[in-house]
Tab-separated table of C-alpha atoms and ligand atoms in Angstrom:
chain	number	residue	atom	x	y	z
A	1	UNK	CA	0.860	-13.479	10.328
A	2	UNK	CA	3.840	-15.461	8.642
A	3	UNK	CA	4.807	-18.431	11.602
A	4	UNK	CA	7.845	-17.788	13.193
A	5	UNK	CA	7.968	-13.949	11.608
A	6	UNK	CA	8.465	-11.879	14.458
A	7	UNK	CA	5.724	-8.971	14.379
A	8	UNK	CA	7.508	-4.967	13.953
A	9	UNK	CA	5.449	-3.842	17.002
A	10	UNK	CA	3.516	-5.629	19.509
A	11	UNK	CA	2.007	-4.363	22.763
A	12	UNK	CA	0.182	-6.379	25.636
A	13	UNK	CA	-1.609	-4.619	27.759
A	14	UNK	CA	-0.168	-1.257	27.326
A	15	UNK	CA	-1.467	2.007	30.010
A	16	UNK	CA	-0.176	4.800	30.644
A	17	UNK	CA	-1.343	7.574	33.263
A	18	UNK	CA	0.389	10.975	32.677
A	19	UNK	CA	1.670	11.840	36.427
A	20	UNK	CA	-1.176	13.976	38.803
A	21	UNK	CA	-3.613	14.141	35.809
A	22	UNK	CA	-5.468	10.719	36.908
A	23	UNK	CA	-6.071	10.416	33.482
A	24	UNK	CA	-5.644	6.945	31.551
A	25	UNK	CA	-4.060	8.063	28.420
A	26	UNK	CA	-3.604	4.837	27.437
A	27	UNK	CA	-5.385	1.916	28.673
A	28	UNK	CA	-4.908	-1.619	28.229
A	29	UNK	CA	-3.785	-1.166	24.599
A	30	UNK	CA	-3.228	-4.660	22.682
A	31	UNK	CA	-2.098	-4.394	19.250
A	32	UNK	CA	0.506	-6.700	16.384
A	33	UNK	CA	1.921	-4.760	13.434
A	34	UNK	CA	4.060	-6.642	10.481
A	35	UNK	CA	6.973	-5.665	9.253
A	36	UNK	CA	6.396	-3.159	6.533
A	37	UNK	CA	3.109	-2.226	7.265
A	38	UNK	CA	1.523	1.043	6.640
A	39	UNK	CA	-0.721	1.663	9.403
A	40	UNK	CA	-2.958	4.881	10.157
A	41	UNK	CA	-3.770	5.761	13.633
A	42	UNK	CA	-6.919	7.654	13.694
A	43	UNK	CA	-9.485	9.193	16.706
A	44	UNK	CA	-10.595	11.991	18.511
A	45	UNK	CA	-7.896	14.750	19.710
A	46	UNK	CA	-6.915	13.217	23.315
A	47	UNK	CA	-7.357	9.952	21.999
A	48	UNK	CA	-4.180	8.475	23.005
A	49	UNK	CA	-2.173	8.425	19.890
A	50	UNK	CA	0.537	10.691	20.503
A	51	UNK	CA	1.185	8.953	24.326
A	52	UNK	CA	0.568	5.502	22.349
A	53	UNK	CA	4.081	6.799	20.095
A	54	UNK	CA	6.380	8.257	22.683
A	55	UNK	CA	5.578	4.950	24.962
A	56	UNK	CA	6.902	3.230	21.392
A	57	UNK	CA	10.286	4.830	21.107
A	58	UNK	CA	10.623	4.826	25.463
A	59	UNK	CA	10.517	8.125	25.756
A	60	UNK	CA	7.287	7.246	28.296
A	61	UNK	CA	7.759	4.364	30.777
A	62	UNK	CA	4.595	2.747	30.648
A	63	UNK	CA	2.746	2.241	33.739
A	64	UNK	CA	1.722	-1.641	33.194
A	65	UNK	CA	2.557	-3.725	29.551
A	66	UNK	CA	4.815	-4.437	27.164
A	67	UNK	CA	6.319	-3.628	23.874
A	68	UNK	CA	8.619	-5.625	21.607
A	69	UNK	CA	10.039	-4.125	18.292
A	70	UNK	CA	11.198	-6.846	16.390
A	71	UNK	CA	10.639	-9.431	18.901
A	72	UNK	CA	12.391	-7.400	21.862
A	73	UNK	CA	11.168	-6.330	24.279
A	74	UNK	CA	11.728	-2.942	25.376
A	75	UNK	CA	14.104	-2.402	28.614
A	76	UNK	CA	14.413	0.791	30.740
A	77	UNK	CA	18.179	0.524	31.073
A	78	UNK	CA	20.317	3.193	29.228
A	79	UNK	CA	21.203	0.656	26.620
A	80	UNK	CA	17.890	-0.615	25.951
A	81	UNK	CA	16.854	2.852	25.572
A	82	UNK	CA	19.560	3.394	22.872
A	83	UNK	CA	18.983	0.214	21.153
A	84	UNK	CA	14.741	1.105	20.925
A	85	UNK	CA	15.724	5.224	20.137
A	86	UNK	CA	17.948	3.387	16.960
A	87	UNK	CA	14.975	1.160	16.114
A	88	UNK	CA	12.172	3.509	15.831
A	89	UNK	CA	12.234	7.012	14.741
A	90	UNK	CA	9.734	9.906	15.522
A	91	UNK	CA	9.119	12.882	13.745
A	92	UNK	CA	7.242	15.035	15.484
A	93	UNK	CA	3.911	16.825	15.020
A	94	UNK	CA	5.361	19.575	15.498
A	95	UNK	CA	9.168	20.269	13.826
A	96	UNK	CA	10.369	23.202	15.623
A	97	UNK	CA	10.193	20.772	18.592
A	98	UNK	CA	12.766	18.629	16.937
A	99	UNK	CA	15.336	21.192	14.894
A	100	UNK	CA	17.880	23.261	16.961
A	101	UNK	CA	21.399	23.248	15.217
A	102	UNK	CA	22.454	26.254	12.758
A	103	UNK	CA	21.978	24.495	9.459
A	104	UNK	CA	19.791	22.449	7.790
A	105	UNK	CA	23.288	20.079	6.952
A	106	UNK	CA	24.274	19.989	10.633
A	107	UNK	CA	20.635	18.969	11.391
A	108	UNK	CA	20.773	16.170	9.689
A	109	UNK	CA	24.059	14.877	10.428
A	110	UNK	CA	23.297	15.026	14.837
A	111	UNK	CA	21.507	11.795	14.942
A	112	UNK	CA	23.707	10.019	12.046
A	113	UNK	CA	27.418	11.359	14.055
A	114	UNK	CA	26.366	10.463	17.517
A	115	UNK	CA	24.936	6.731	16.262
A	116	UNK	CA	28.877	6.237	15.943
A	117	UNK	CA	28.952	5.588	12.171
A	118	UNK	CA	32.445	6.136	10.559
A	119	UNK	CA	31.930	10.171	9.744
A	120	UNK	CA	32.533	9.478	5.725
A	121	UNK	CA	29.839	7.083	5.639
A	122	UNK	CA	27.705	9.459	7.419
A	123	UNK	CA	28.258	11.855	4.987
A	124	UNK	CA	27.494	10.037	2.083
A	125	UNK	CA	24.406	9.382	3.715
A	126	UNK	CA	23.250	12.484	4.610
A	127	UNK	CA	23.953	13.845	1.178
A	128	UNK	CA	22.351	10.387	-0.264
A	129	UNK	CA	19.147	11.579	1.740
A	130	UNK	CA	19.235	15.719	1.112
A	131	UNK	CA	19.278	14.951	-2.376
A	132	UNK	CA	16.350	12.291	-2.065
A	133	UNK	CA	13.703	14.628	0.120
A	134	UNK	CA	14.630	17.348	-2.368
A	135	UNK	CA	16.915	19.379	0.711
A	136	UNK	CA	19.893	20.296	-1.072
A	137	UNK	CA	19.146	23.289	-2.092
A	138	UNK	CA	18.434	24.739	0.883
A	139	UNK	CA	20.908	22.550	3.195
A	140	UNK	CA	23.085	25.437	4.249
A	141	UNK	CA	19.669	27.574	5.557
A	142	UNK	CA	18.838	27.805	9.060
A	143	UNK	CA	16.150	25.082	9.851
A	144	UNK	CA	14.305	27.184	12.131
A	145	UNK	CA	14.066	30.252	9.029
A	146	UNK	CA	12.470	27.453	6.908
A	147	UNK	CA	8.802	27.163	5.999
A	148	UNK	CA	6.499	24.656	7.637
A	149	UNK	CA	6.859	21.951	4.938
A	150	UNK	CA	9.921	22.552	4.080
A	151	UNK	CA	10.928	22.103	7.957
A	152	UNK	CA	8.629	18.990	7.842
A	153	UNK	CA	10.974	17.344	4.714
A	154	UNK	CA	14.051	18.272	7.486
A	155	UNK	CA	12.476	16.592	10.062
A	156	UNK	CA	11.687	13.337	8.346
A	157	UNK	CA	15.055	13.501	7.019
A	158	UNK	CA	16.485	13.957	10.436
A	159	UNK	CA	15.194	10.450	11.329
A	160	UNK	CA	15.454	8.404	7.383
A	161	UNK	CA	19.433	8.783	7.760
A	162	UNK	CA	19.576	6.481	10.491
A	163	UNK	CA	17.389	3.673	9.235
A	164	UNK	CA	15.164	3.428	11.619
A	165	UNK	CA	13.181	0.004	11.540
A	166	UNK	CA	9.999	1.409	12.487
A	167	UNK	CA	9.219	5.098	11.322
A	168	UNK	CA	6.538	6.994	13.429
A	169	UNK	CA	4.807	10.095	11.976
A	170	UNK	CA	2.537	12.440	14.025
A	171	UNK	CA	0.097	13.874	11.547
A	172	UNK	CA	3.087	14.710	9.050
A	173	UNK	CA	0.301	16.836	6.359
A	174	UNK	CA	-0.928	19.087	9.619
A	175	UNK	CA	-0.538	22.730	8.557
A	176	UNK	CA	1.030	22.354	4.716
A	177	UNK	CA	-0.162	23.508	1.645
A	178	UNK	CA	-0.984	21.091	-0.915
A	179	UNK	CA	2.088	20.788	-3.026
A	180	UNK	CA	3.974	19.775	0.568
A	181	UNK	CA	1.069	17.631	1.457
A	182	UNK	CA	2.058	15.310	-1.938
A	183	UNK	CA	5.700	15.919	-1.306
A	184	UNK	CA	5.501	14.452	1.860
A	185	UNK	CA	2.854	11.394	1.142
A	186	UNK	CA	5.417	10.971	-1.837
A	187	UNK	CA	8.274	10.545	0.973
A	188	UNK	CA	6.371	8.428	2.839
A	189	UNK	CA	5.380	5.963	0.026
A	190	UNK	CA	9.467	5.500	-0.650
A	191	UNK	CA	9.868	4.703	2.665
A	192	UNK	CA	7.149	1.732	2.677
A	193	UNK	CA	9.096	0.218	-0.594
A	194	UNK	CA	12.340	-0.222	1.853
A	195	UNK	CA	9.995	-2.205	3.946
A	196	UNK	CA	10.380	0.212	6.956
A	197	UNK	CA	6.799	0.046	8.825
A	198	UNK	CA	5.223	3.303	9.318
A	199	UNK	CA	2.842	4.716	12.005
A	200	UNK	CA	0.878	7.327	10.990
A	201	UNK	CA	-1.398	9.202	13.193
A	202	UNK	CA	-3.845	11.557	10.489
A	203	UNK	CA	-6.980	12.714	10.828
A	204	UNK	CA	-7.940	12.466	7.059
A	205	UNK	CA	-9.905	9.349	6.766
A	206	UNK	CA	-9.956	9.724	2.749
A	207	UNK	CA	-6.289	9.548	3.132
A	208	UNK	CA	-5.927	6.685	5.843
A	209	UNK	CA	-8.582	4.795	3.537
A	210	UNK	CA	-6.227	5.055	0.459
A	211	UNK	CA	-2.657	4.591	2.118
A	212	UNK	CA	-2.820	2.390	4.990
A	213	UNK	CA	-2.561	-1.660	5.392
A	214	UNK	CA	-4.126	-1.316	8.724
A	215	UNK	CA	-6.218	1.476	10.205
A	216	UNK	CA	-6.344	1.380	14.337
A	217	UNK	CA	-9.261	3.532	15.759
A	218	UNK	CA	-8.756	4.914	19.155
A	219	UNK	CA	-10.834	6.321	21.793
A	220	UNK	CA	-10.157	7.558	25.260
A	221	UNK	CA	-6.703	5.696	25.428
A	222	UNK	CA	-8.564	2.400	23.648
A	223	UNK	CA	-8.418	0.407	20.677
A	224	UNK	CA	-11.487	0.962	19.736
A	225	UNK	CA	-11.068	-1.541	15.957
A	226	UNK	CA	-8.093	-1.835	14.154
A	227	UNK	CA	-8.195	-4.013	10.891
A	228	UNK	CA	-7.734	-3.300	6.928
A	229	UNK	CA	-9.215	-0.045	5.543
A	230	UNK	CA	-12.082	-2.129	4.382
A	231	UNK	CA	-12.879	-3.422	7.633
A	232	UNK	CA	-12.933	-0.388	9.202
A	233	UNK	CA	-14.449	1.725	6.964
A	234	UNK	CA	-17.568	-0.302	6.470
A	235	UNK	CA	-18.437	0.276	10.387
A	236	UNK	CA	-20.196	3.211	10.161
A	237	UNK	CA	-21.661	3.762	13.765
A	238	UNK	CA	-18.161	2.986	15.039
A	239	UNK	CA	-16.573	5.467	12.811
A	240	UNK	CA	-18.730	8.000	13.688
A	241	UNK	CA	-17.888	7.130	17.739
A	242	UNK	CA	-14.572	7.778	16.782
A	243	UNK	CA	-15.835	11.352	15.578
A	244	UNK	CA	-14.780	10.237	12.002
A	245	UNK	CA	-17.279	9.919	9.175
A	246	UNK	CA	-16.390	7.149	5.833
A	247	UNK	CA	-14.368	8.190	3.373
A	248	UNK	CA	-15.552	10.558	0.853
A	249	UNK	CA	-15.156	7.860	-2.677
A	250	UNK	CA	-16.790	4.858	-0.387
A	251	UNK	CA	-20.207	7.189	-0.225
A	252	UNK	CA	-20.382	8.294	-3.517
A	253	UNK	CA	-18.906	5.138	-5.359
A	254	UNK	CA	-22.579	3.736	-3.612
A	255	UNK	CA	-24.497	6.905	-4.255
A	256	UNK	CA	-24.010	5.968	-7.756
A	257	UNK	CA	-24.163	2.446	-7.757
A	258	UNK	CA	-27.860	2.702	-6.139
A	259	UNK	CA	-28.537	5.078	-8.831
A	260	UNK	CA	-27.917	2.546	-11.343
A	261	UNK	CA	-25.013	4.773	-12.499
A	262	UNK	CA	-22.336	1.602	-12.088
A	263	UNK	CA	-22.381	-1.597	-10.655
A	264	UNK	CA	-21.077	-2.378	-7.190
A	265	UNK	CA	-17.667	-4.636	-7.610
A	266	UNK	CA	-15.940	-7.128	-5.251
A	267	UNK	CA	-13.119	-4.662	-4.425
A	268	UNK	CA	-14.622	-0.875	-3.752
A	269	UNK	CA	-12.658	1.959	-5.120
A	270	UNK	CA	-9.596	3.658	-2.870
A	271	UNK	CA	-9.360	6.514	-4.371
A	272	UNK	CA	-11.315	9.579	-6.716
A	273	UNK	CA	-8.677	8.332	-9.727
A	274	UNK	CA	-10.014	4.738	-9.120
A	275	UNK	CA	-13.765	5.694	-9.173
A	276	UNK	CA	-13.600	8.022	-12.186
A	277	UNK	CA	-12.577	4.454	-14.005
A	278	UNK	CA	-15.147	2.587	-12.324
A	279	UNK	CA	-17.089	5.387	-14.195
A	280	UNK	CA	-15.660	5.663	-17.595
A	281	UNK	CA	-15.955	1.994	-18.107
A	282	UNK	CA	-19.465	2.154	-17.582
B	301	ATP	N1	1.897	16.246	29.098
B	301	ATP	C1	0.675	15.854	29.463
B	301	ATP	N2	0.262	15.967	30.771
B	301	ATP	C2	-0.956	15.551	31.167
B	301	ATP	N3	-1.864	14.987	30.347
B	301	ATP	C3	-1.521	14.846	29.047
B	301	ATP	C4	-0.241	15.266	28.538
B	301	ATP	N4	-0.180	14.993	27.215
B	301	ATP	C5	-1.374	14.431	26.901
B	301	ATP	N5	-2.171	14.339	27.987
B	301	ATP	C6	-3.531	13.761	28.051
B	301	ATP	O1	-3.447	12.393	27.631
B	301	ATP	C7	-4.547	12.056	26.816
B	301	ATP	C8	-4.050	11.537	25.468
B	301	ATP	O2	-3.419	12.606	24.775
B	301	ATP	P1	-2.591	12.397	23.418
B	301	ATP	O3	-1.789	13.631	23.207
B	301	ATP	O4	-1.882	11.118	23.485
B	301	ATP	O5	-3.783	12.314	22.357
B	301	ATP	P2	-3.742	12.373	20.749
B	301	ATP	O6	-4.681	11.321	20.286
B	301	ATP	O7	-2.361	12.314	20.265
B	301	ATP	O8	-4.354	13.801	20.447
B	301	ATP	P3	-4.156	14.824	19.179
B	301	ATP	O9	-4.963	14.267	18.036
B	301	ATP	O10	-4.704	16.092	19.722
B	301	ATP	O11	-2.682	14.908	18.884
B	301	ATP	C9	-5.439	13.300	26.745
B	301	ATP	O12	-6.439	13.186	27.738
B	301	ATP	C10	-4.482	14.429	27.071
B	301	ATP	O13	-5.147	15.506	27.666
C-alpha cells in the first residue's frame, strides 16, 4: 500500500453476534482494501459475508471493532450513519428486498432526491445512468413486474446514481440467465474503471479467479486467506476447507502442461480465452 494513501475499507477486529442466536457471525475480522480494488468474497453459505457487508454500510452495529471507509471511522450517530449510507452502496442479493416505488424512473430517483442534490442535476443523472445499464426502455414499468435480471440492472442502478465510493454486491449473477450474467459483469467492469472499489460476494471461483484484485476466503465468521487470485488459488487444501475447489482453466492449463501439450509460463492463464492462446501458439 501507497504511504500516506488512506486504504477504501479497513476493519480491526471486527465481530458480530446476531442477538439470542449465540452465534459469532463474524469474528475478529481484520482486513485493508485499496481504493479501486475489485475484491471477491468467497466461502461456505453462513460464512459471514453477508453480516461482514451490512456491518460495512452500518446497517449492523458491530459488537467489538472498527471500520474506516476512506480513513473514517464509522460513528453510530445519525450523521455518521448518513455520511457511511452515502459512502458505500449495497445492492442486495436479493432485489425485491430493495425496489418498492411504482416505476422503474421513480426507483431510481429515491436515493438521488433525498441525498439533497439540486432535482435537475438529479435528473440528468438518473437519465445519464438508465441509458448506461441499458434501463430506458423499460423505465416507466413497474420494478416489481420486471424479470430477475432486469430487476438486478434496477437495483445496481438504484445505488451507481449516487456515487457511492465503495460499491457492495451480494452475489449480483445468483438466479440470471446467461445473457444477464454478462450484462451485469459488463456493469460491474465500468464501475472498476471510475475507480469505485467493489465487494463482491460470488460463489463462482472461475469467475472470482478472472475478475478480482483480491479474493478473501471466509469461514465460520473468519478470514480464513485473503490475497491476489494467484495466491489463493494455488492453496488447494485451503480452498477445499472453504468448500471451494480451483478454478476450472488453473487445472486444465496443468493437465496439459504435464502432458507435454504446452509449457507452463510465469503468469498462468485467467481465463478459457487466455488458455486457448496459450494453446494455439503452441
Ligand atoms: N437475521 C439473522 N438472525 C440470526 N442469525 C443470522 C441472521 N442472519 C444470518 N445469521 C447467521 O449468521 C451467520 C452468517 O450468515 P451470513 O448471512 O452473513 O452468511 P453468508 O456468508 O452471507 O451466507 P450466504 O452465502 O448463504 O449468503 C450464519 O451462521 C447465519 O445463520
Amino acid at each position: 500500500m501507497n504511504q500516506g494513501k488512506k486504504p477504501a475499507v479497513e476493519l480491526a477486529g471486527l465481530s458480530y453476534t446476531y442477538e439470542g442466536s449465540g452465534i459469532k457471525a463474524l469474528d475478529g475480522v481484520n482486513l485493508k482494501i485499496e481504493k479501486g480494488n475489485k475484491v471477491a468474497f468467497m466461502g461456505d453459505n453462513g460464512s459471514g459475508k453477508s453480516t461482514l457487508f451490512l456491518c460495512l454500510n452500518g446497517i449492523h452495529r458491530p459488537d467489538s471493532g472498527e471500520i474506516s471507509i476512506g480513513g473514517e471511522k464509522i460513528t453510530y450517530t445519525r450523521k455518521g450513519l448518513l455520511d457511511v449510507r452515502k459512502k458505500v452502496g449495497i445492492v442486495f442479493q436479493e432485489p425485491d428486498s430493495q425496489l418498492f416505488l411504482a416505476s422503474v424512473y421513480q426507483e431510481i430517483s429515491f436515493g438521488i432526491m433525498n441525498l439533497g442534490v439540486e432535482e435537475q442535476t438529479a435528473r440528468r443523472e438518473v437519465e445519464r445512468v438508465m441509458e448506461e445499464l441499458d434501463i430506458t426502455p423499460f423505465r416507466d414499468r413497474p420494478a416489481h413486474a420486471l424479470s430477475g435480471g432486469q430487476k438486478k440492472q434496477v437495483a445496481i442502478a438504484d445505488i451507481l446514481v449516487m456515487h457511492p465510493e465503495v460499491m457492495i454486491l451480494d452475489e449480483p449473477a445468483a438466479a440470471l440467465d446467461v445473457t444477464h450474467t454478462e450484462k451485469v459483469h459488463r456493469i460491474v467492469e465500468d464501475l472498476t474503471k471510475r475507480r469505485i472499489t467493489v465487494l463482491m460476494a460470488t460463489h463462482d471461483i472461475d469467475y472470482a479467479y478472472r475478475w478480482a484484485d483480491q479474493i478473501v476466503l471466509m469461514k465460520n465468521g473468519r478470514i480464513l486467506k485473503e490475497g491476489t487470485p494467484e495466491e489463493v488459488c494455488s492453496d488447494e487444501a485451503l480452498l477445499k476447507a472453504a468448500g471451494l475447489v480451483r478454478p476450472a482453466v488453473l487445472r486444465l492449463y496443468e493437465k496439459m502442461a504435464e502432458k507435454g501439450f504446452i509449457e507452463l509460463r510465469e503468469k498462468p492463464p485467467k481465463s478459457i480465452e487466455e488458455l486457448e492462446a496459450l494453446i494455439a501458439r503452441g
